[in-house]
Short mmCIF file of C-alpha atoms and ligand atoms in Angstrom, two decimals:
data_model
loop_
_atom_site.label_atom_id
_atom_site.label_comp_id
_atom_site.label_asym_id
_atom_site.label_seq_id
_atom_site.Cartn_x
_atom_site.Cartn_y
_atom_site.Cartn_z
CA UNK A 1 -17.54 1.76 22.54
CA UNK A 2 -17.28 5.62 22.94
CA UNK A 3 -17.89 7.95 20.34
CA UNK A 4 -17.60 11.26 19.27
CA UNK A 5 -18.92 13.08 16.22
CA UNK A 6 -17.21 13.96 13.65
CA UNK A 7 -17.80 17.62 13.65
CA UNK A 8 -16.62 18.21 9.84
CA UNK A 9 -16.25 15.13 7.78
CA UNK A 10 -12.38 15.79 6.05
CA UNK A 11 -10.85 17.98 8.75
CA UNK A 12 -10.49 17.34 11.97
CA UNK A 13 -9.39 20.46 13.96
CA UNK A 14 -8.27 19.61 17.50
CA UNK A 15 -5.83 23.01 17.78
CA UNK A 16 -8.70 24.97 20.08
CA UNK A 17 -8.88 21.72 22.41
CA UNK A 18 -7.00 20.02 24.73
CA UNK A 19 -6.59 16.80 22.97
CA UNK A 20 -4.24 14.40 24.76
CA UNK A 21 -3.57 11.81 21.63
CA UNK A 22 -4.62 10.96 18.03
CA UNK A 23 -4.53 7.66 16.19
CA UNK A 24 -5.32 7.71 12.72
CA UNK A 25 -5.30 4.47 10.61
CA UNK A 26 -6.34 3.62 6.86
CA UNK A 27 -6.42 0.60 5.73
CA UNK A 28 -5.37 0.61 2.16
CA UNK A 29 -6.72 1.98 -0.63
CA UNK A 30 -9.49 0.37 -2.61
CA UNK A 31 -10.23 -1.90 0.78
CA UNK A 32 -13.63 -2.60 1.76
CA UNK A 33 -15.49 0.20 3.93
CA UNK A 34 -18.15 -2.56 5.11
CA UNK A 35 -18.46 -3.09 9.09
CA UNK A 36 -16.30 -6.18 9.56
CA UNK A 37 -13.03 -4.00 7.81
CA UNK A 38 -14.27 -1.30 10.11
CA UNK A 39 -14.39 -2.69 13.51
CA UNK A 40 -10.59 -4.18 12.69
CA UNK A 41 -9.44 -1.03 11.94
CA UNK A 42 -11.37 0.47 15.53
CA UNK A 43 -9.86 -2.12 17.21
CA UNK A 44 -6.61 -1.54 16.26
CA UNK A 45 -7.03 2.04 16.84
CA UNK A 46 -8.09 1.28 19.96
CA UNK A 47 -5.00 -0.75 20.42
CA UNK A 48 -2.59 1.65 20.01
CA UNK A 49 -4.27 3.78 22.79
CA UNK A 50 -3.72 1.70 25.31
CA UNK A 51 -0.55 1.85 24.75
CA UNK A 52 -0.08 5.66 23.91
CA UNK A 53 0.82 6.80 27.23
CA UNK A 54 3.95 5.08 27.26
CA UNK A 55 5.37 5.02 24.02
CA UNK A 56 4.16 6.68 20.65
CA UNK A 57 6.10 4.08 18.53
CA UNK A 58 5.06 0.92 20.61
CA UNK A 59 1.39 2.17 20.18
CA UNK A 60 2.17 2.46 16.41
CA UNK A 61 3.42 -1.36 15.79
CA UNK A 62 0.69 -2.32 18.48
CA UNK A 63 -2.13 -0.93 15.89
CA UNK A 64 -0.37 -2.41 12.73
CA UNK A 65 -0.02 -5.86 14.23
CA UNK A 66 -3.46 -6.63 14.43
CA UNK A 67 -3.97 -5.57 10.64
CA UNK A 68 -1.10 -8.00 9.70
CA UNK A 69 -2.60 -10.58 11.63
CA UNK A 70 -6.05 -9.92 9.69
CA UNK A 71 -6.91 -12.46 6.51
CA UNK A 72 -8.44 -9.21 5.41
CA UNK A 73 -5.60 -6.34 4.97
CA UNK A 74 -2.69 -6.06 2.33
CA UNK A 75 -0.13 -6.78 4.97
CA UNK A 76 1.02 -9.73 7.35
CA UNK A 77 -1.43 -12.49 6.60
CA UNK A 78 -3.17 -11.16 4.23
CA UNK A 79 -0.53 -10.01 2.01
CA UNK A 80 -1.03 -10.42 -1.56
CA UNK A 81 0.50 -12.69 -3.29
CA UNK A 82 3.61 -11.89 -6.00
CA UNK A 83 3.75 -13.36 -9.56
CA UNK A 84 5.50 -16.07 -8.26
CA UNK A 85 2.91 -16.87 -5.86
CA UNK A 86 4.86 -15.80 -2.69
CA UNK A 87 4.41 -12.98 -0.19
CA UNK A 88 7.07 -10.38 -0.03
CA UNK A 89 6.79 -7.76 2.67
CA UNK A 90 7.42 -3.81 2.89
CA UNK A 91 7.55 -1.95 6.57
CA UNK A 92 8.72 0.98 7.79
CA UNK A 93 7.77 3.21 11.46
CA UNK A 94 9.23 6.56 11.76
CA UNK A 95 9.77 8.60 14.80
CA UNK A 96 9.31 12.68 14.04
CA UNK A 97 11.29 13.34 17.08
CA UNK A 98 14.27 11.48 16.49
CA UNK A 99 13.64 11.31 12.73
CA UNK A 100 14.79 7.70 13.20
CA UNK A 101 13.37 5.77 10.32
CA UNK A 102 13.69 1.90 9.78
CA UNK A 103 12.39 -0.62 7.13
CA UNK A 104 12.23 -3.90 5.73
CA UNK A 105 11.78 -4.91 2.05
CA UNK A 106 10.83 -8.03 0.48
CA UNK A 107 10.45 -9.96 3.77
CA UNK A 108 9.18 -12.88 3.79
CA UNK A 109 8.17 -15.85 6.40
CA UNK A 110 7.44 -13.26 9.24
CA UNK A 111 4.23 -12.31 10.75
CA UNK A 112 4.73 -8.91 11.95
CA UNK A 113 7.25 -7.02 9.23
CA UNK A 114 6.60 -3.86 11.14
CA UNK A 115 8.17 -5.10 14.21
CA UNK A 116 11.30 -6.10 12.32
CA UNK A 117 11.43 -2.87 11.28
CA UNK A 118 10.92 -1.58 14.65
CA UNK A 119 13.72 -3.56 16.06
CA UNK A 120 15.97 -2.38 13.15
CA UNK A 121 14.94 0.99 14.23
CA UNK A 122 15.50 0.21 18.17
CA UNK A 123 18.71 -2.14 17.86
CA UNK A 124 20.44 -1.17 14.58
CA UNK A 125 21.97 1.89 13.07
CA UNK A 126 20.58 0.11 9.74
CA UNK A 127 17.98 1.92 7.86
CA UNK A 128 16.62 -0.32 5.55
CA UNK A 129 16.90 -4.26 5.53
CA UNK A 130 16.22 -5.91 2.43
CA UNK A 131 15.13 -10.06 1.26
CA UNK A 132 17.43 -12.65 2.64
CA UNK A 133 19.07 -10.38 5.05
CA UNK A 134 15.57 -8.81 6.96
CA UNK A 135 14.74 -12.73 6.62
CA UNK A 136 18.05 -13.12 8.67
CA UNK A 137 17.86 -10.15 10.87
CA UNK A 138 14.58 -11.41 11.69
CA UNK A 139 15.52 -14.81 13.16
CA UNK A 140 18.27 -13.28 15.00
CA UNK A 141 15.90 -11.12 17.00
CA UNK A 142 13.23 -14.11 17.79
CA UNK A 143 10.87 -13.89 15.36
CA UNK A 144 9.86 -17.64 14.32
CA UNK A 145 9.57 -18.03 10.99
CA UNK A 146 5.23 -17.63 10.01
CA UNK A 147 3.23 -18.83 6.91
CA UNK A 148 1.60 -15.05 5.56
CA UNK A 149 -0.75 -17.23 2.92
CA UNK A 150 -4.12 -16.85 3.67
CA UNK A 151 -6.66 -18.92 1.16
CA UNK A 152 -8.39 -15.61 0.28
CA UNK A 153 -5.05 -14.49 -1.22
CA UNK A 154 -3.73 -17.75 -2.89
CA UNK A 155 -7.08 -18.08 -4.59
CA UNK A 156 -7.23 -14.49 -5.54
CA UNK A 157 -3.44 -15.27 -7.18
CA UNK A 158 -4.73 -18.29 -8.79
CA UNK A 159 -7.36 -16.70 -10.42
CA UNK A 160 -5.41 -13.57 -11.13
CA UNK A 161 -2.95 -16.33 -12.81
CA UNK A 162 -5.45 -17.79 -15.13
CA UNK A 163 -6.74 -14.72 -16.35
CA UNK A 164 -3.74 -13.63 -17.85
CA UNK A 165 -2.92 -17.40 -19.01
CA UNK A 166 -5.87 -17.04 -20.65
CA UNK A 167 -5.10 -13.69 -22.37
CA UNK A 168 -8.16 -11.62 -20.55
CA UNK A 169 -6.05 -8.20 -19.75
CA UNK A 170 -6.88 -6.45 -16.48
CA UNK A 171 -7.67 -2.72 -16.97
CA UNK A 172 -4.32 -1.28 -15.89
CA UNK A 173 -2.88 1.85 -14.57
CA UNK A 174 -2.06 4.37 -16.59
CA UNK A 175 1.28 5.51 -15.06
CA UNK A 176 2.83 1.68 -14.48
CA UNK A 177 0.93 -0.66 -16.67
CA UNK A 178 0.72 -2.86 -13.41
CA UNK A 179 -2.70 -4.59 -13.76
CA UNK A 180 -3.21 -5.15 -9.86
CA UNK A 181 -3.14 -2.99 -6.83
CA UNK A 182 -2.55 -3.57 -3.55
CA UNK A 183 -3.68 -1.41 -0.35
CA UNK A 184 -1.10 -0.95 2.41
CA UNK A 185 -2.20 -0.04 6.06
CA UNK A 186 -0.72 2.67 7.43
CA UNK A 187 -1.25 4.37 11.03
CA UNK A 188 -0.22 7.93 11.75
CA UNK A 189 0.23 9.23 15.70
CA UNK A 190 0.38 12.50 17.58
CA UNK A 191 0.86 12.20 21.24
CA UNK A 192 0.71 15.64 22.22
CA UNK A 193 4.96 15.47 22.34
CA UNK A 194 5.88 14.72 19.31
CA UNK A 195 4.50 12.66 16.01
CA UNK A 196 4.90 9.40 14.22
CA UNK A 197 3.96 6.62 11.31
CA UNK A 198 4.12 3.51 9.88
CA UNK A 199 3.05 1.14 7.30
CA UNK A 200 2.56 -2.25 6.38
CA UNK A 201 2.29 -4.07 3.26
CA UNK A 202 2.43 -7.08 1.18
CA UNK A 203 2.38 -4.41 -2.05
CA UNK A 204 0.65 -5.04 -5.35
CA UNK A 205 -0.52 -8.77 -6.64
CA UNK A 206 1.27 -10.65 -9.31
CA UNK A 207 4.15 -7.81 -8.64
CA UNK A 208 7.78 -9.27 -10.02
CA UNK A 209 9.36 -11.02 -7.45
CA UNK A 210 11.95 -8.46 -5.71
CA UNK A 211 9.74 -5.36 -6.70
CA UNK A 212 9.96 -2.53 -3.55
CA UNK A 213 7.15 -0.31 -2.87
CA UNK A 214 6.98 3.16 -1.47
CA UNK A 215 5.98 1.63 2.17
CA UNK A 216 9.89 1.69 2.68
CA UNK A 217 10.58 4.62 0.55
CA UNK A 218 11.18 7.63 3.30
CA UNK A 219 9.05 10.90 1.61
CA UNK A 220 7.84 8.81 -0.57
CA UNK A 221 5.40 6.54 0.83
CA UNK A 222 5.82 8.02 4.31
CA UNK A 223 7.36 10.77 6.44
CA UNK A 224 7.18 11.98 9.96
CA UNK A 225 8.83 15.41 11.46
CA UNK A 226 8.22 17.44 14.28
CA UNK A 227 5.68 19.21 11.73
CA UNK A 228 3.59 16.08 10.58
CA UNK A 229 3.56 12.45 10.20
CA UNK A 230 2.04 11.29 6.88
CA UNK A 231 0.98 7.79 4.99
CA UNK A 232 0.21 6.63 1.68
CA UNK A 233 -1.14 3.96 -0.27
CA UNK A 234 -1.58 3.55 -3.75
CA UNK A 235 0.89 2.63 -6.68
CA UNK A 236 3.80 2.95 -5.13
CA UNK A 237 6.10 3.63 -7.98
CA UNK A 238 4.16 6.91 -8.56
CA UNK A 239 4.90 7.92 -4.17
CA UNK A 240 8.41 6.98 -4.87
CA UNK A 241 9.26 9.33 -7.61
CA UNK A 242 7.35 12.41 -6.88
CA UNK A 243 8.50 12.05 -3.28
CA UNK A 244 4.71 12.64 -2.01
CA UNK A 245 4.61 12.25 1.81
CA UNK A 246 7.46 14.83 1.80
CA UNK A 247 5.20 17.59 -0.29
CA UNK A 248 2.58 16.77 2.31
CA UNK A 249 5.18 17.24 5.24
CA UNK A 250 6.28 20.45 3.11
CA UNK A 251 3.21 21.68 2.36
CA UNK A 252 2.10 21.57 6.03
CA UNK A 253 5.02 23.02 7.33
CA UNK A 254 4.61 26.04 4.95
CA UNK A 255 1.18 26.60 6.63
CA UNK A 256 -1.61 24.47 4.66
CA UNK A 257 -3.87 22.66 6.63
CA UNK A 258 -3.73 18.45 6.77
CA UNK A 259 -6.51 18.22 4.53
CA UNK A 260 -5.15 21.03 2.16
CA UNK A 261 -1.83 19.79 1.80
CA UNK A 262 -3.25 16.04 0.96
CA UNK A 263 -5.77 17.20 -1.84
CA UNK A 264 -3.08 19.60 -3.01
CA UNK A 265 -0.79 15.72 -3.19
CA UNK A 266 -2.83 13.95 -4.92
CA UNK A 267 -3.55 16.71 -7.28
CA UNK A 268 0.07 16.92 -8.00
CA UNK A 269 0.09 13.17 -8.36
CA UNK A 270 -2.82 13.28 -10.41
CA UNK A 271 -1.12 15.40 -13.01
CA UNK A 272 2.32 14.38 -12.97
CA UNK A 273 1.58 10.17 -12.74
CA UNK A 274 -2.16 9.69 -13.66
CA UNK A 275 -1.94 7.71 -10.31
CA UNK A 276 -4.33 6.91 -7.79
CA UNK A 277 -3.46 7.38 -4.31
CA UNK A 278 -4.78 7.78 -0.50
CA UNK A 279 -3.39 9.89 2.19
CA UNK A 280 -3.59 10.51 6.03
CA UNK A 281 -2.01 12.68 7.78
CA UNK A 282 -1.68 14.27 11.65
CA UNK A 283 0.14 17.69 12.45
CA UNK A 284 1.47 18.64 15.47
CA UNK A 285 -1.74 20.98 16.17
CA UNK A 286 -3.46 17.91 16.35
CA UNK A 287 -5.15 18.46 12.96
CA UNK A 288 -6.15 15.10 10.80
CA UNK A 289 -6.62 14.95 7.21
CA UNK A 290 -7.35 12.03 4.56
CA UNK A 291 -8.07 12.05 1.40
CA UNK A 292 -8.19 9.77 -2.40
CA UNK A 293 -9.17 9.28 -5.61
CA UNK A 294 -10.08 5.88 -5.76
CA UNK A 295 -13.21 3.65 -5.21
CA UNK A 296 -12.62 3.66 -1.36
CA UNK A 297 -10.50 4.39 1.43
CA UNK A 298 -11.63 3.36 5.29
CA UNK A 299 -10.42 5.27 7.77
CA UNK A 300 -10.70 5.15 11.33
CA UNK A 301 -9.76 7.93 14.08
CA UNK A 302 -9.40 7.88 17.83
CA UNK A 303 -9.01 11.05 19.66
CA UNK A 304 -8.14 10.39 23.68
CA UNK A 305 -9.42 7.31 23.23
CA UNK A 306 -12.51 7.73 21.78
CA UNK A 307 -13.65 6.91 17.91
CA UNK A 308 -14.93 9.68 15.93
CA UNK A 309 -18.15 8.45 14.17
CA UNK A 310 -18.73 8.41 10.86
CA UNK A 311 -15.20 9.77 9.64
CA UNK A 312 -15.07 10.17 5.76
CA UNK A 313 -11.30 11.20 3.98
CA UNK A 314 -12.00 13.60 1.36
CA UNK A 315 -13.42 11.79 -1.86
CA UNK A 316 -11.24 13.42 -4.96
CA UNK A 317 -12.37 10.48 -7.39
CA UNK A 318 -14.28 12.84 -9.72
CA UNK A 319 -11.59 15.51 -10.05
CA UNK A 320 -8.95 13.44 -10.36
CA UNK A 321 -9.60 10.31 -12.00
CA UNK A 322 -7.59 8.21 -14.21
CA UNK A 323 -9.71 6.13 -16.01
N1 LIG B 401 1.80 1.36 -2.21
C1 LIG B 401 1.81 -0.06 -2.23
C2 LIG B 401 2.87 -0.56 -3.15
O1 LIG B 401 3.02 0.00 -4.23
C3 LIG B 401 0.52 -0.68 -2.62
C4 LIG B 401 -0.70 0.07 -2.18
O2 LIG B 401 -0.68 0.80 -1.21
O3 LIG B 401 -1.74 -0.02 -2.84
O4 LIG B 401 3.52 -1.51 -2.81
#
């Protein structure tokens, strides 16, 4: 495996170089930073470069499809479980080029969510795809219908069920009184033309059945332009209303740095949601920046094809925590 080192640990400025393609990928928020979660992550990353040559947005689904076909990622497989005690998908890949955006919601039954969404994107002039009728839309274009139960997660339900049948209260967040998180994967792409994202998740355990994160939620959850292409994970409901990914987008385009523009986020999210949150981002300088205010966030980035070692998103936890 080739590596490169990380020259500074947030930022990652490529702008002086001649850097042919980036792949950034996190893989939710709160997710384990331990080898094994690592070397999926790389491999996916690694994925998507193979592929970046030819098309930014089949390198993008390329790279989430092997973290929804992980027992160990909030998405595909490993999706957590609803209070209901069945998964319920959100997806969503954006183009910065073509600003085409497309995403499912509450799927269910399908292994890959993000390539229903990119056939939505490819084949429809639907934007969002929601339940029964993403369910639908997926049989229609092939995809067989997939059990997205792992054991890890229906034990991790069950136990998450008794607690609360026996009265014992998680802590909860502040801003939604949801006791359980989840931690989306998300992927963000610059291919030296233009910029892209996507995200993949099976959103927060014991969520009510029907509940929509920000993974679909365009500038909230995620944005790409010909400026940046950005991804978040964290409680959704707090990236939905304060329309995050779009600051970031904003922010960048109004001359902050990657890493700037994400600390100056979750700042803003901080105060205005007591939320916790992760964030990666690429600009169309090249530029990477990642950063949170939780317990952990792994991230992984490949620049022409080679991992930088040792990368480490910005750790806001002590500034901005919310416990
Ligand atoms: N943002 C996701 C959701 O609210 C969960 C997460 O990323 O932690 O569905």
């Amino acid at each position: 495996m080739r590596l490169l080192r990380a020259s500074c640990i947030e930022e990652i400025p490529y702008a002086q170089t001649k850097v042919m393609g980036i792949i950034a990928v996190h893989g939710g928020l709160d997710t384990s930073r331990e080898k094994q979660y690592l070397e999926i992550l790389q491999e996916a990353a690694l994925r998507g470069h193979e592929l970046l040559s030819k098309n930014r947005i089949q390198a993008l689904e390329a790279v989430l499809r092997v973290l929804e076909e992980s027992s160990k990622f909030n998405c595909g497989y490993g999706s957590v479980l609803n209070f209901d005690g069945v998964v319920e998908m959100d997806a969503a890949i954006i183009d910065g080029v073509s600003s085409r955006f497309a995403a499912v919601a509450a799927i269910r039954d399908v292994q890959h969510p993000v390539s229903v969404a990119r056939a939505l994107m490819e084949k429809t002039s639907s934007v969002i795809l929601a339940g029964e009728g993403a369910v639908k839309f997926a049989r229609k274009q092939g995809f067989p219908t997939a059990n997205c139960v792992s054991d890890e997660q229906r034990e991790a339900w069950q136990k998450a069920r008794k607690s609360l049948a026996r009265g014992e209260k998680p802590a909860q967040n502040l801003y939604t009184g949801l006791a359980y998180y989840g931690d989306t994967v998300g992927c963000v792409i610059w291919d030296g033309a233009g910029l892209a994202a996507a995200s993949s998740t099976g959103g927060c355990l014991l969520k009510t059945p029907g509940r929509i994160g920000d993974t679909p939620s365009l500038g909230g959850g995620i944005f790409a332009s010909k400026t940046s292409a950005v991804v978040c994970t964290g409680i959704g409901e707090a990236f939905r209303e304060t329309l995050t990914a779009k600051y970031v987008d904003e922010k960048i385009a109004g001359g902050s740095e990657p890493q700037q523009a994400i600390k100056s986020a979750l700042r803003r999210l901080h105060e205005q949601k007591k939320a916790e949150g992760g964030i990666l981002a690429v600009d169309a300088r090249g530029r990477v920046g990642s950063a949170f205010n939780a317990g952990q966030f792994p991230v992984v980035v490949v620049v022409d094809g080679k991992l930088l070692d040792n990368y480490q998103p910005g750790n806001l936890r002590q500034e901005l925590s919310v416990h």
